[in-house]
């Protein structure tokens, strides 16, 4: 992903928690800015990343105005970045959560399609935002950064994990438009084959546990904001 992103002219900022220092050195050699992870856990490490982005913008006043957050395993998403951020560039939205096309959905493992569609429905019911939040990537204008940087789900009793699920709702509540664009991404066939070839029961159980934790968080969040 890093190599593709830099080749396409993107600035790449990484918070690295890997135990192997050679990984950090490799990312640096590609031209990425890499910072050691000092805060463990999904939520804390993501806030740490957003803080490094904030500091980068303080040091570089001509820094890009749009931030694209991506999960590292989805390197095939890099070519779709221009399409994802287009509504922000046109001034039609402050935050964009892309949506998978029907064909894109069909490329995912069956158990993953089922759990993520259920989670998306729960998210919509709890928050009022009709987006494919479980797809993963989120793009936003830099003036939306505080919503992500300051988001701590423990403040409303939820697990401190996927803060990019909650930040758009805070922004939307303050009348900042959250939009969606449909992209025809394909789940890597090799990854699908590997996941469907392992102990499927154990994988489904882990997915269901994740789903239960997140849905519980969505409704705690909704009650916290007085949405439900």
GROMACS .gro file of C-alpha atoms in nm:
model
  228
    1UNK     CA    1   0.000   0.000   0.000
    2UNK     CA    2   0.271   0.251   0.099
    3UNK     CA    3   0.462   0.203  -0.225
    4UNK     CA    4   0.146   0.245  -0.435
    5UNK     CA    5   0.032   0.553  -0.242
    6UNK     CA    6   0.366   0.732  -0.270
    7UNK     CA    7   0.393   0.641  -0.638
    8UNK     CA    8   0.056   0.812  -0.687
    9UNK     CA    9   0.186   1.127  -0.519
   10UNK     CA   10   0.022   1.090  -0.178
   11UNK     CA   11   0.185   1.187   0.152
   12UNK     CA   12   0.185   0.880   0.377
   13UNK     CA   13   0.193   0.899   0.757
   14UNK     CA   14   0.215   0.577   0.959
   15UNK     CA   15   0.208   0.490   1.328
   16UNK     CA   16   0.404   0.165   1.347
   17UNK     CA   17   0.353  -0.085   1.626
   18UNK     CA   18   0.535  -0.377   1.468
   19UNK     CA   19   0.811  -0.545   1.674
   20UNK     CA   20   1.042  -0.572   1.372
   21UNK     CA   21   1.243  -0.249   1.321
   22UNK     CA   22   1.313  -0.350   0.961
   23UNK     CA   23   0.948  -0.282   0.876
   24UNK     CA   24   0.981   0.078   0.989
   25UNK     CA   25   1.306   0.115   0.796
   26UNK     CA   26   1.142  -0.022   0.484
   27UNK     CA   27   0.853   0.223   0.506
   28UNK     CA   28   1.099   0.509   0.560
   29UNK     CA   29   1.299   0.399   0.256
   30UNK     CA   30   0.983   0.426   0.047
   31UNK     CA   31   0.937   0.787   0.156
   32UNK     CA   32   0.671   0.751   0.425
   33UNK     CA   33   0.675   0.937   0.755
   34UNK     CA   34   0.680   0.670   1.025
   35UNK     CA   35   0.628   0.717   1.398
   36UNK     CA   36   0.664   0.458   1.672
   37UNK     CA   37   0.337   0.357   1.832
   38UNK     CA   38   0.341   0.459   2.199
   39UNK     CA   39  -0.030   0.414   2.275
   40UNK     CA   40  -0.149   0.054   2.253
   41UNK     CA   41  -0.497  -0.037   2.138
   42UNK     CA   42  -0.703   0.046   1.830
   43UNK     CA   43  -0.853   0.373   1.951
   44UNK     CA   44  -0.542   0.514   2.123
   45UNK     CA   45  -0.311   0.432   1.831
   46UNK     CA   46  -0.549   0.595   1.583
   47UNK     CA   47  -0.571   0.910   1.793
   48UNK     CA   48  -0.191   0.904   1.803
   49UNK     CA   49  -0.187   0.894   1.423
   50UNK     CA   50  -0.432   1.184   1.399
   51UNK     CA   51  -0.215   1.385   1.635
   52UNK     CA   52   0.089   1.329   1.412
   53UNK     CA   53  -0.120   1.452   1.119
   54UNK     CA   54  -0.215   1.760   1.322
   55UNK     CA   55   0.150   1.832   1.401
   56UNK     CA   56   0.247   1.779   1.038
   57UNK     CA   57  -0.005   2.041   0.937
   58UNK     CA   58   0.131   2.282   1.197
   59UNK     CA   59   0.479   2.244   1.049
   60UNK     CA   60   0.365   2.251   0.685
   61UNK     CA   61   0.110   2.521   0.614
   62UNK     CA   62   0.084   2.410   0.251
   63UNK     CA   63  -0.009   2.053   0.347
   64UNK     CA   64  -0.294   1.884   0.156
   65UNK     CA   65  -0.645   1.975   0.270
   66UNK     CA   66  -0.785   1.621   0.257
   67UNK     CA   67  -0.698   1.323   0.475
   68UNK     CA   68  -0.767   0.968   0.355
   69UNK     CA   69  -0.759   0.704   0.628
   70UNK     CA   70  -0.705   0.349   0.505
   71UNK     CA   71  -0.651   0.012   0.665
   72UNK     CA   72  -0.307  -0.120   0.562
   73UNK     CA   73  -0.436  -0.450   0.423
   74UNK     CA   74  -0.656  -0.277   0.163
   75UNK     CA   75  -0.377  -0.165  -0.070
   76UNK     CA   76  -0.600  -0.217  -0.376
   77UNK     CA   77  -0.799   0.088  -0.263
   78UNK     CA   78  -0.525   0.334  -0.358
   79UNK     CA   79  -0.648   0.382  -0.719
   80UNK     CA   80  -0.994   0.472  -0.582
   81UNK     CA   81  -0.870   0.758  -0.362
   82UNK     CA   82  -0.940   1.032  -0.623
   83UNK     CA   83  -1.295   0.903  -0.661
   84UNK     CA   84  -1.348   0.889  -0.284
   85UNK     CA   85  -1.228   1.243  -0.216
   86UNK     CA   86  -1.401   1.406  -0.514
   87UNK     CA   87  -1.711   1.523  -0.317
   88UNK     CA   88  -1.477   1.696  -0.070
   89UNK     CA   89  -1.280   1.864  -0.349
   90UNK     CA   90  -1.606   1.987  -0.500
   91UNK     CA   91  -1.722   2.130  -0.167
   92UNK     CA   92  -2.019   1.891  -0.152
   93UNK     CA   93  -1.911   1.716   0.170
   94UNK     CA   94  -1.671   1.743   0.462
   95UNK     CA   95  -1.647   1.366   0.521
   96UNK     CA   96  -1.683   1.079   0.273
   97UNK     CA   97  -1.750   0.716   0.363
   98UNK     CA   98  -1.734   0.514   0.039
   99UNK     CA   99  -1.988   0.243  -0.035
  100UNK     CA  100  -1.927  -0.092  -0.206
  101UNK     CA  101  -2.107  -0.172  -0.530
  102UNK     CA  102  -2.319  -0.491  -0.542
  103UNK     CA  103  -2.039  -0.661  -0.738
  104UNK     CA  104  -1.786  -0.548  -0.478
  105UNK     CA  105  -1.998  -0.700  -0.201
  106UNK     CA  106  -2.011  -1.031  -0.387
  107UNK     CA  107  -1.632  -1.050  -0.392
  108UNK     CA  108  -1.623  -1.074  -0.010
  109UNK     CA  109  -1.645  -1.400   0.188
  110UNK     CA  110  -2.008  -1.492   0.256
  111UNK     CA  111  -1.977  -1.479   0.636
  112UNK     CA  112  -1.818  -1.134   0.613
  113UNK     CA  113  -2.093  -1.001   0.387
  114UNK     CA  114  -2.356  -1.116   0.634
  115UNK     CA  115  -2.192  -0.969   0.944
  116UNK     CA  116  -2.098  -0.637   0.783
  117UNK     CA  117  -2.442  -0.582   0.632
  118UNK     CA  118  -2.596  -0.646   0.973
  119UNK     CA  119  -2.353  -0.403   1.135
  120UNK     CA  120  -2.424  -0.137   0.872
  121UNK     CA  121  -2.799  -0.167   0.937
  122UNK     CA  122  -2.746  -0.137   1.312
  123UNK     CA  123  -2.523   0.166   1.259
  124UNK     CA  124  -2.785   0.335   1.041
  125UNK     CA  125  -3.063   0.265   1.292
  126UNK     CA  126  -2.856   0.391   1.587
  127UNK     CA  127  -2.695   0.697   1.429
  128UNK     CA  128  -2.914   0.795   1.135
  129UNK     CA  129  -2.620   0.782   0.891
  130UNK     CA  130  -2.685   0.557   0.592
  131UNK     CA  131  -2.328   0.469   0.497
  132UNK     CA  132  -2.119   0.155   0.444
  133UNK     CA  133  -1.925   0.220   0.764
  134UNK     CA  134  -1.784  -0.134   0.774
  135UNK     CA  135  -1.612  -0.094   0.439
  136UNK     CA  136  -1.328   0.078   0.623
  137UNK     CA  137  -1.189   0.384   0.442
  138UNK     CA  138  -1.292   0.733   0.550
  139UNK     CA  139  -1.183   1.061   0.390
  140UNK     CA  140  -1.227   1.403   0.546
  141UNK     CA  141  -1.126   1.765   0.518
  142UNK     CA  142  -0.854   1.875   0.756
  143UNK     CA  143  -1.091   2.099   0.950
  144UNK     CA  144  -1.274   1.778   1.050
  145UNK     CA  145  -0.958   1.639   1.214
  146UNK     CA  146  -1.060   1.742   1.571
  147UNK     CA  147  -1.365   1.516   1.551
  148UNK     CA  148  -1.137   1.217   1.494
  149UNK     CA  149  -0.851   1.327   1.718
  150UNK     CA  150  -1.076   1.394   2.018
  151UNK     CA  151  -1.308   1.096   1.977
  152UNK     CA  152  -1.288   0.858   2.274
  153UNK     CA  153  -1.573   0.603   2.283
  154UNK     CA  154  -1.508   0.525   2.650
  155UNK     CA  155  -1.670   0.860   2.730
  156UNK     CA  156  -2.007   0.709   2.640
  157UNK     CA  157  -1.935   0.357   2.765
  158UNK     CA  158  -1.827   0.194   2.439
  159UNK     CA  159  -1.508   0.006   2.356
  160UNK     CA  160  -1.219   0.230   2.251
  161UNK     CA  161  -1.170   0.091   1.904
  162UNK     CA  162  -1.320   0.209   1.574
  163UNK     CA  163  -1.325   0.582   1.639
  164UNK     CA  164  -1.371   0.651   1.267
  165UNK     CA  165  -1.724   0.507   1.309
  166UNK     CA  166  -1.820   0.769   1.568
  167UNK     CA  167  -1.642   1.084   1.449
  168UNK     CA  168  -1.863   1.130   1.138
  169UNK     CA  169  -2.173   1.129   1.357
  170UNK     CA  170  -2.033   1.404   1.580
  171UNK     CA  171  -1.950   1.605   1.267
  172UNK     CA  172  -2.292   1.543   1.112
  173UNK     CA  173  -2.459   1.658   1.433
  174UNK     CA  174  -2.273   1.988   1.390
  175UNK     CA  175  -2.418   2.020   1.037
  176UNK     CA  176  -2.109   1.907   0.847
  177UNK     CA  177  -2.218   1.696   0.552
  178UNK     CA  178  -2.120   1.329   0.546
  179UNK     CA  179  -2.146   1.186   0.195
  180UNK     CA  180  -2.097   0.850   0.028
  181UNK     CA  181  -1.963   0.746  -0.311
  182UNK     CA  182  -1.996   0.400  -0.462
  183UNK     CA  183  -1.672   0.232  -0.567
  184UNK     CA  184  -1.616  -0.099  -0.740
  185UNK     CA  185  -1.344  -0.236  -0.512
  186UNK     CA  186  -1.268  -0.610  -0.517
  187UNK     CA  187  -1.173  -0.814  -0.213
  188UNK     CA  188  -0.837  -0.982  -0.283
  189UNK     CA  189  -0.918  -1.334  -0.415
  190UNK     CA  190  -0.620  -1.486  -0.237
  191UNK     CA  191  -0.726  -1.339   0.095
  192UNK     CA  192  -1.083  -1.460   0.047
  193UNK     CA  193  -0.961  -1.809  -0.038
  194UNK     CA  194  -0.736  -1.817   0.268
  195UNK     CA  195  -1.011  -1.696   0.502
  196UNK     CA  196  -1.268  -1.940   0.368
  197UNK     CA  197  -1.018  -2.223   0.389
  198UNK     CA  198  -0.946  -2.192   0.762
  199UNK     CA  199  -1.167  -2.292   1.056
  200UNK     CA  200  -1.479  -2.110   0.941
  201UNK     CA  201  -1.663  -2.166   1.268
  202UNK     CA  202  -1.390  -1.990   1.466
  203UNK     CA  203  -1.383  -1.703   1.214
  204UNK     CA  204  -1.762  -1.658   1.234
  205UNK     CA  205  -1.750  -1.662   1.614
  206UNK     CA  206  -1.485  -1.388   1.616
  207UNK     CA  207  -1.690  -1.186   1.369
  208UNK     CA  208  -2.003  -1.223   1.581
  209UNK     CA  209  -1.816  -1.113   1.894
  210UNK     CA  210  -1.686  -0.808   1.708
  211UNK     CA  211  -2.035  -0.733   1.579
  212UNK     CA  212  -2.188  -0.760   1.926
  213UNK     CA  213  -1.928  -0.523   2.074
  214UNK     CA  214  -1.970  -0.264   1.799
  215UNK     CA  215  -2.350  -0.271   1.790
  216UNK     CA  216  -2.355  -0.229   2.167
  217UNK     CA  217  -2.126   0.071   2.123
  218UNK     CA  218  -2.345   0.222   1.853
  219UNK     CA  219  -2.651   0.221   2.076
  220UNK     CA  220  -2.462   0.353   2.378
  221UNK     CA  221  -2.336   0.630   2.151
  222UNK     CA  222  -2.686   0.695   2.022
  223UNK     CA  223  -2.825   0.728   2.375
  224UNK     CA  224  -2.533   0.953   2.470
  225UNK     CA  225  -2.626   1.192   2.188
  226UNK     CA  226  -2.999   1.161   2.248
  227UNK     CA  227  -3.057   1.012   1.904
  228UNK     CA  228  -3.252   0.712   2.035
   0.00000   0.00000   0.00000
